[in-house]
Coordinates of C-alpha atoms and ligand atoms in Angstrom, one line a residue:
X27 CA 44.5 23.4 -10.9
X28 CA 41.0 22.2 -10.9
X29 CA 41.5 20.3 -14.2
X30 CA 43.8 17.8 -12.4
X31 CA 41.2 16.8 -9.9
X32 CA 40.6 13.1 -9.9
X33 CA 36.9 12.2 -10.3
X34 CA 35.6 10.0 -7.5
X35 CA 32.5 8.1 -7.9
X36 CA 30.1 8.9 -5.0
X37 CA 29.9 5.8 -2.8
X38 CA 26.9 6.5 -0.6
X39 CA 24.3 5.7 -3.3
X40 CA 25.4 2.1 -3.9
X41 CA 25.9 1.6 -0.2
X42 CA 22.3 2.5 0.4
X43 CA 20.6 0.9 -2.6
X44 CA 21.9 -2.6 -2.0
X45 CA 20.6 -3.1 1.6
X46 CA 17.3 -1.4 0.6
X47 CA 17.0 -3.7 -2.4
X48 CA 17.5 -6.7 -0.1
X49 CA 15.3 -5.6 2.7
X50 CA 12.3 -4.0 1.0
X51 CA 11.1 -7.1 -0.9
X52 CA 11.4 -9.0 2.4
X53 CA 9.2 -6.5 4.1
X54 CA 6.8 -6.3 1.2
X55 CA 6.4 -10.0 1.1
X56 CA 4.7 -9.8 4.5
X57 CA 1.9 -7.5 3.1
X58 CA -1.5 -8.7 2.1
X59 CA -3.6 -11.7 3.1
X60 CA -2.3 -14.3 0.6
X61 CA -0.3 -16.7 2.8
X62 CA 1.2 -19.9 1.7
X63 CA 2.0 -20.7 5.3
X64 CA -1.6 -20.4 6.4
X65 CA -2.9 -23.6 4.6
X66 CA -6.7 -24.3 4.4
X67 CA -6.7 -27.6 2.4
X68 CA -4.8 -30.9 2.4
X69 CA -2.6 -30.0 -0.6
X70 CA -1.8 -26.5 0.8
X71 CA -0.9 -28.2 4.1
X72 CA 1.6 -30.5 2.3
X73 CA 3.1 -27.6 0.4
X74 CA 3.5 -25.6 3.7
X75 CA 5.1 -28.6 5.5
X76 CA 7.6 -29.0 2.5
X77 CA 8.4 -25.3 2.8
X78 CA 9.2 -25.5 6.6
X79 CA 11.3 -28.7 6.1
X80 CA 13.3 -27.0 3.3
X81 CA 13.8 -23.9 5.4
X82 CA 15.0 -25.9 8.4
X83 CA 17.3 -28.0 6.2
X84 CA 18.7 -25.0 4.4
X85 CA 19.3 -23.2 7.7
X86 CA 21.2 -26.2 9.1
X87 CA 23.2 -26.5 5.9
X88 CA 24.0 -22.8 5.9
X89 CA 25.0 -23.0 9.6
X90 CA 27.3 -26.0 9.0
X91 CA 29.0 -24.2 6.0
X92 CA 29.6 -21.1 8.1
X93 CA 31.0 -23.1 10.9
X94 CA 33.4 -25.0 8.6
X95 CA 34.5 -21.7 7.0
X96 CA 35.2 -20.3 10.5
X97 CA 37.0 -23.5 11.5
X98 CA 39.1 -23.3 8.4
X99 CA 40.0 -19.7 9.0
X100 CA 40.8 -20.4 12.7
X101 CA 43.1 -23.4 11.9
X102 CA 44.6 -21.9 8.7
X103 CA 48.1 -22.3 9.9
X104 CA 47.8 -26.0 10.9
X105 CA 48.2 -28.9 8.5
X106 CA 46.4 -31.8 10.2
X107 CA 42.7 -32.4 10.9
X108 CA 41.4 -31.5 14.4
X109 CA 41.2 -35.2 15.4
X110 CA 44.5 -36.2 13.7
X111 CA 44.6 -38.6 10.7
X112 CA 46.5 -38.1 7.5
X113 CA 45.5 -37.4 3.9
X114 CA 43.4 -40.6 3.7
X115 CA 41.2 -39.4 6.5
X116 CA 40.8 -36.0 4.8
X117 CA 39.8 -37.6 1.5
X118 CA 37.2 -39.8 3.2
X119 CA 35.8 -36.7 5.0
X120 CA 35.5 -34.7 1.8
X121 CA 33.9 -37.5 -0.2
X122 CA 31.4 -38.4 2.6
X123 CA 30.3 -35.0 3.7
X124 CA 31.1 -33.0 0.5
X125 CA 29.6 -35.4 -2.0
X126 CA 27.7 -38.2 -0.1
X127 CA 25.5 -36.1 2.3
X128 CA 24.4 -33.6 -0.4
X129 CA 23.5 -36.4 -2.8
X130 CA 21.5 -38.2 -0.1
X131 CA 19.7 -35.0 1.1
X132 CA 18.9 -33.6 -2.3
X133 CA 17.7 -36.9 -3.7
X134 CA 15.4 -37.6 -0.8
X135 CA 14.0 -34.1 -1.1
X136 CA 13.5 -34.6 -4.8
X137 CA 11.6 -37.8 -4.3
X138 CA 9.5 -36.4 -1.5
X139 CA 8.6 -33.1 -3.2
X140 CA 8.3 -34.3 -6.8
X141 CA 6.5 -37.6 -6.2
X142 CA 4.6 -37.3 -2.9
X143 CA 3.9 -33.6 -2.4
X144 CA 3.1 -32.8 -6.0
X145 CA 1.0 -35.9 -6.4
X146 CA -1.1 -34.8 -3.4
X147 CA -1.7 -31.4 -5.1
X148 CA -2.8 -33.0 -8.4
X149 CA -6.1 -32.4 -9.9
X150 CA -8.7 -35.2 -9.8
X151 CA -9.5 -37.0 -13.0
X152 CA -12.4 -35.8 -15.2
X153 CA -15.6 -37.2 -13.7
X154 CA -14.0 -38.0 -10.3
X155 CA -15.4 -34.9 -8.6
X156 CA -19.0 -33.8 -8.4
X157 CA -18.1 -30.2 -9.3
X158 CA -16.1 -28.8 -12.2
X159 CA -15.4 -25.1 -12.7
X160 CA -14.0 -23.6 -15.9
X161 CA -11.7 -20.6 -15.5
X162 CA -10.6 -18.4 -18.4
X163 CA -8.0 -15.7 -17.8
X164 CA -8.4 -12.4 -19.6
X165 CA -6.4 -9.2 -19.5
X166 CA -7.1 -8.5 -16.6
X167 CA -10.0 -10.5 -15.1
X168 CA -11.2 -14.0 -14.7
X169 CA -14.3 -15.5 -16.4
X170 CA -15.8 -18.4 -14.3
X171 CA -18.4 -20.9 -15.6
X172 CA -20.0 -23.9 -14.0
X173 CA -20.5 -26.6 -16.7
X174 CA -24.0 -28.1 -16.7
X175 CA -25.5 -24.8 -15.5
X176 CA -26.0 -21.4 -17.2
X177 CA -24.1 -19.7 -14.4
X178 CA -21.3 -17.3 -15.5
X179 CA -19.5 -15.0 -13.2
X180 CA -16.2 -13.1 -12.9
X181 CA -13.4 -12.8 -10.4
X182 CA -15.2 -14.6 -7.6
X183 CA -15.1 -18.4 -7.6
X184 CA -17.7 -19.9 -5.2
X185 CA -17.1 -23.5 -4.1
X186 CA -18.8 -25.7 -1.5
X187 CA -16.7 -26.2 1.6
X188 CA -14.8 -29.5 2.2
X189 CA -15.5 -30.7 -1.4
X190 CA -12.8 -31.4 -4.0
X191 CA -13.5 -29.2 -7.1
X192 CA -11.8 -29.7 -10.4
X193 CA -10.8 -26.4 -12.0
X194 CA -10.2 -26.5 -15.7
X195 CA -8.3 -23.4 -16.8
X196 CA -7.3 -21.7 -20.0
X197 CA -6.8 -18.2 -21.4
X198 CA -8.4 -15.9 -23.9
X199 CA -5.3 -14.0 -24.7
X200 CA -1.8 -14.2 -23.0
X201 CA -0.5 -16.6 -20.4
X202 CA -1.9 -16.0 -16.9
X203 CA -1.4 -18.0 -13.7
X204 CA -4.1 -19.0 -11.3
X205 CA -2.9 -19.0 -7.7
X206 CA -4.8 -19.1 -4.4
X207 CA -1.9 -19.7 -2.0
X208 CA -4.0 -20.9 1.0
X209 CA -5.7 -23.6 -1.1
X210 CA -3.1 -25.1 -3.5
X211 CA -0.2 -24.5 -5.9
X212 CA -0.4 -22.3 -8.9
X213 CA -1.4 -23.4 -12.4
X214 CA -0.5 -21.6 -15.6
X215 CA -3.3 -20.7 -18.0
X216 CA -1.9 -21.2 -21.5
X217 CA -3.4 -20.4 -24.9
X218 CA -4.8 -23.4 -26.7
X219 CA -4.3 -25.7 -23.6
X220 CA -6.3 -26.8 -20.7
X221 CA -4.6 -27.1 -17.3
X222 CA -6.4 -28.6 -14.3
X223 CA -6.1 -27.9 -10.6
X224 CA -7.6 -29.3 -7.5
X225 CA -9.4 -26.7 -5.3
X226 CA -10.8 -27.5 -1.9
X227 CA -11.2 -25.5 1.3
X228 CA -11.5 -27.1 4.8
X229 CA -13.2 -24.1 6.2
X230 CA -15.9 -21.6 5.2
X231 CA -14.3 -18.3 4.2
X232 CA -12.9 -16.1 1.5
X233 CA -9.5 -17.0 0.1
X234 CA -7.7 -14.3 -1.9
X235 CA -5.6 -15.2 -4.9
X236 CA -3.8 -13.4 -7.6
X237 CA -2.6 -13.8 -11.2
X238 CA 1.0 -15.1 -10.7
X239 CA 2.4 -14.6 -14.2
X240 CA 3.2 -11.2 -15.6
X241 CA 0.5 -10.6 -18.2
X242 CA 0.7 -6.9 -19.0
X243 CA 0.0 -3.4 -17.6
X244 CA -2.6 -4.4 -15.0
X245 CA -1.2 -7.8 -14.0
X246 CA -1.1 -6.6 -10.4
X247 CA -4.9 -5.8 -10.6
X248 CA -6.0 -9.3 -11.5
X249 CA -7.3 -10.6 -8.2
X250 CA -9.4 -13.8 -7.8
X251 CA -11.4 -14.6 -4.7
X252 CA -12.4 -18.1 -3.8
X253 CA -15.4 -18.1 -1.6
X254 CA -16.0 -21.4 0.2
X255 CA -19.6 -21.7 1.4
X256 CA -21.6 -24.4 3.3
X257 CA -23.0 -26.8 0.7
X258 CA -26.7 -25.8 0.9
X259 CA -25.7 -22.1 0.7
X260 CA -23.5 -22.9 -2.4
X261 CA -26.3 -24.7 -4.1
X262 CA -28.7 -21.7 -3.5
X263 CA -26.0 -19.4 -4.9
X264 CA -25.5 -21.5 -8.0
X265 CA -29.2 -21.6 -8.6
X266 CA -29.5 -17.8 -8.4
X267 CA -26.5 -17.3 -10.7
X268 CA -27.9 -19.8 -13.2
X269 CA -31.1 -17.8 -13.5
X270 CA -31.4 -14.9 -16.0
X271 CA -31.6 -11.3 -14.8
X272 CA -35.0 -10.0 -13.6
X273 CA -36.3 -8.1 -16.6
X274 CA -37.0 -4.4 -16.1
X275 CA -37.7 -1.3 -18.2
X276 CA -35.9 1.1 -15.9
X277 CA -33.9 3.9 -17.3
X278 CA -30.6 2.2 -16.3
X279 CA -31.6 -0.9 -18.3
X280 CA -32.4 1.2 -21.3
X281 CA -29.2 3.1 -21.1
X282 CA -27.3 -0.2 -20.9
X283 CA -28.9 -1.6 -24.1
X284 CA -28.9 1.6 -26.1
X285 CA -25.4 2.7 -25.3
X286 CA -22.4 0.6 -26.2
X287 CA -22.4 -1.3 -22.8
X288 CA -24.3 -4.2 -24.4
X289 CA -21.8 -4.6 -27.2
X290 CA -19.2 -5.8 -24.7
X291 CA -21.1 -7.2 -21.7
X292 CA -23.8 -9.9 -21.5
X293 CA -26.8 -9.7 -19.2
X294 CA -28.6 -13.0 -19.6
X295 CA -32.3 -12.6 -20.2
X296 CA -31.9 -9.2 -22.0
X297 CA -30.7 -8.1 -25.4
X298 CA -27.2 -7.5 -24.1
X299 CA -25.0 -10.3 -25.5
X300 CA -21.5 -8.8 -25.6
X301 CA -18.6 -11.3 -24.9
X302 CA -15.7 -8.9 -24.5
X303 CA -16.0 -8.0 -20.9
X304 CA -17.3 -9.8 -17.8
X305 CA -20.9 -11.2 -17.7
X306 CA -22.9 -8.8 -15.6
X307 CA -26.1 -10.9 -15.1
X308 CA -25.7 -10.9 -11.3
X309 CA -23.1 -8.1 -11.0
X310 CA -24.7 -6.7 -7.9
X311 CA -23.9 -10.0 -6.0
X312 CA -20.1 -9.5 -6.4
X313 CA -17.9 -7.8 -3.9
X314 CA -15.5 -5.9 -6.1
X315 CA -15.3 -4.0 -9.4
X316 CA -12.4 -4.5 -11.9
X317 CA -11.0 -7.7 -10.3
X318 CA -10.4 -6.3 -6.9
X319 CA -9.6 -2.7 -7.9
X320 CA -12.7 -1.0 -6.2
X321 CA -15.3 -2.2 -3.7
X322 CA -18.6 -2.9 -5.4
X323 CA -20.7 -0.1 -4.1
X324 CA -22.8 2.6 -5.9
X325 CA -20.3 5.4 -5.5
X326 CA -17.4 3.4 -6.7
X327 CA -19.4 2.0 -9.6
X328 CA -20.4 5.5 -10.7
X329 CA -16.8 6.6 -10.6
X330 CA -15.8 3.5 -12.6
X331 CA -18.4 4.1 -15.3
X332 CA -17.5 7.8 -15.6
X333 CA -13.8 7.0 -16.1
X334 CA -12.8 3.3 -16.1
X335 CA -9.2 4.2 -17.1
X336 CA -8.7 6.1 -13.9
X337 CA -8.8 3.2 -11.5
X338 CA -7.4 0.6 -13.9
X339 CA -5.5 2.3 -16.8
X340 CA -5.1 0.1 -19.9
X341 CA -8.2 -2.0 -19.4
X342 CA -10.5 -2.4 -22.4
X343 CA -13.5 -0.4 -21.1
X344 CA -13.8 3.0 -22.6
X345 CA -15.4 6.1 -20.9
X346 CA -18.8 6.8 -22.5
X347 CA -20.2 10.3 -22.9
X348 CA -23.1 9.8 -20.5
X349 CA -25.0 12.4 -18.6
X350 CA -24.8 12.4 -14.8
X351 CA -28.4 11.2 -14.6
X352 CA -27.6 8.3 -17.0
X353 CA -24.6 7.3 -14.9
X354 CA -26.7 7.2 -11.8
X355 CA -29.4 5.2 -13.5
X356 CA -26.9 2.7 -14.9
X357 CA -25.2 2.3 -11.6
X358 CA -28.4 1.7 -9.7
X359 CA -29.6 -0.8 -12.4
X360 CA -26.4 -2.8 -12.2
X361 CA -26.2 -2.8 -8.4
X362 CA -29.8 -4.2 -8.5
X363 CA -28.7 -7.3 -10.5
X364 CA -28.3 -9.5 -7.5
Ligands
CUA423 CU1 -2.9 -12.2 -15.6 CU2 -0.9 -11.6 -14.6

């Protein structure tokens, strides 16, 4: 009588999926080097303190609720409060602790976080800082300009250490979000709008950041690096980046101009004027290719040129029908653009 068998849904799958779904994101959240709780600027310090205070408060609140639940369960057959008192005492207790305390705690938290902490993370007014940087989000990379200079770079934002910098951000396509957790809060980059952010680092170093708003297929490969340098070193870097590329008649340079590369990329000082992809004038001075997808070395660059869709599927760079010798020449030319 197999037809009479009652169908039973297998239970084991659900029983496994739920704990995994809870635990895996928690484990994954510890991966990588972007750490809100390792602040390296005054605003990031304030955000981190707020986070710890909220965690402590929430833990205490949770503990008290669990304790009260347990107490309620243990005393479920008794009618009076533990310390006596009638219905009036019970009403006072509910109003004071159930309504009064939450209102007090939540409004103080609101005032502290929304007025004091957020204000300390606000961007300085136009003209209030010595340095302004313009960031434009693209699918899936960052264009970075230093107004007042000819410097244009991509995916690596250099700043002088211990100096407030005003970052003005917008987007060339969809909404992106600029976030360098160790330095400040995130700011959305929105079409047709300019949002500003304060960026400063109290120590020399490289601070990794990430696009924090889903923006399409390669959203996860949209890394930004903030590189804080001693002031003299930063000035020298900016002067080098502002200069045009050293002109050369190498085979790589010819391939770049003759093939379609120059239709999408600019190399200042040459005939290449494309504005679709990143400016490559000083490409060799950057540390990664494709906004953090590959390290910037000759082997990785050759692989990228041969098949850009392999490392970062969906990006706008096509594979060109180049000979092996042309790929090598192109890679060595680009790596030489320091
Ligand atoms: Cu850009 Cu996500």
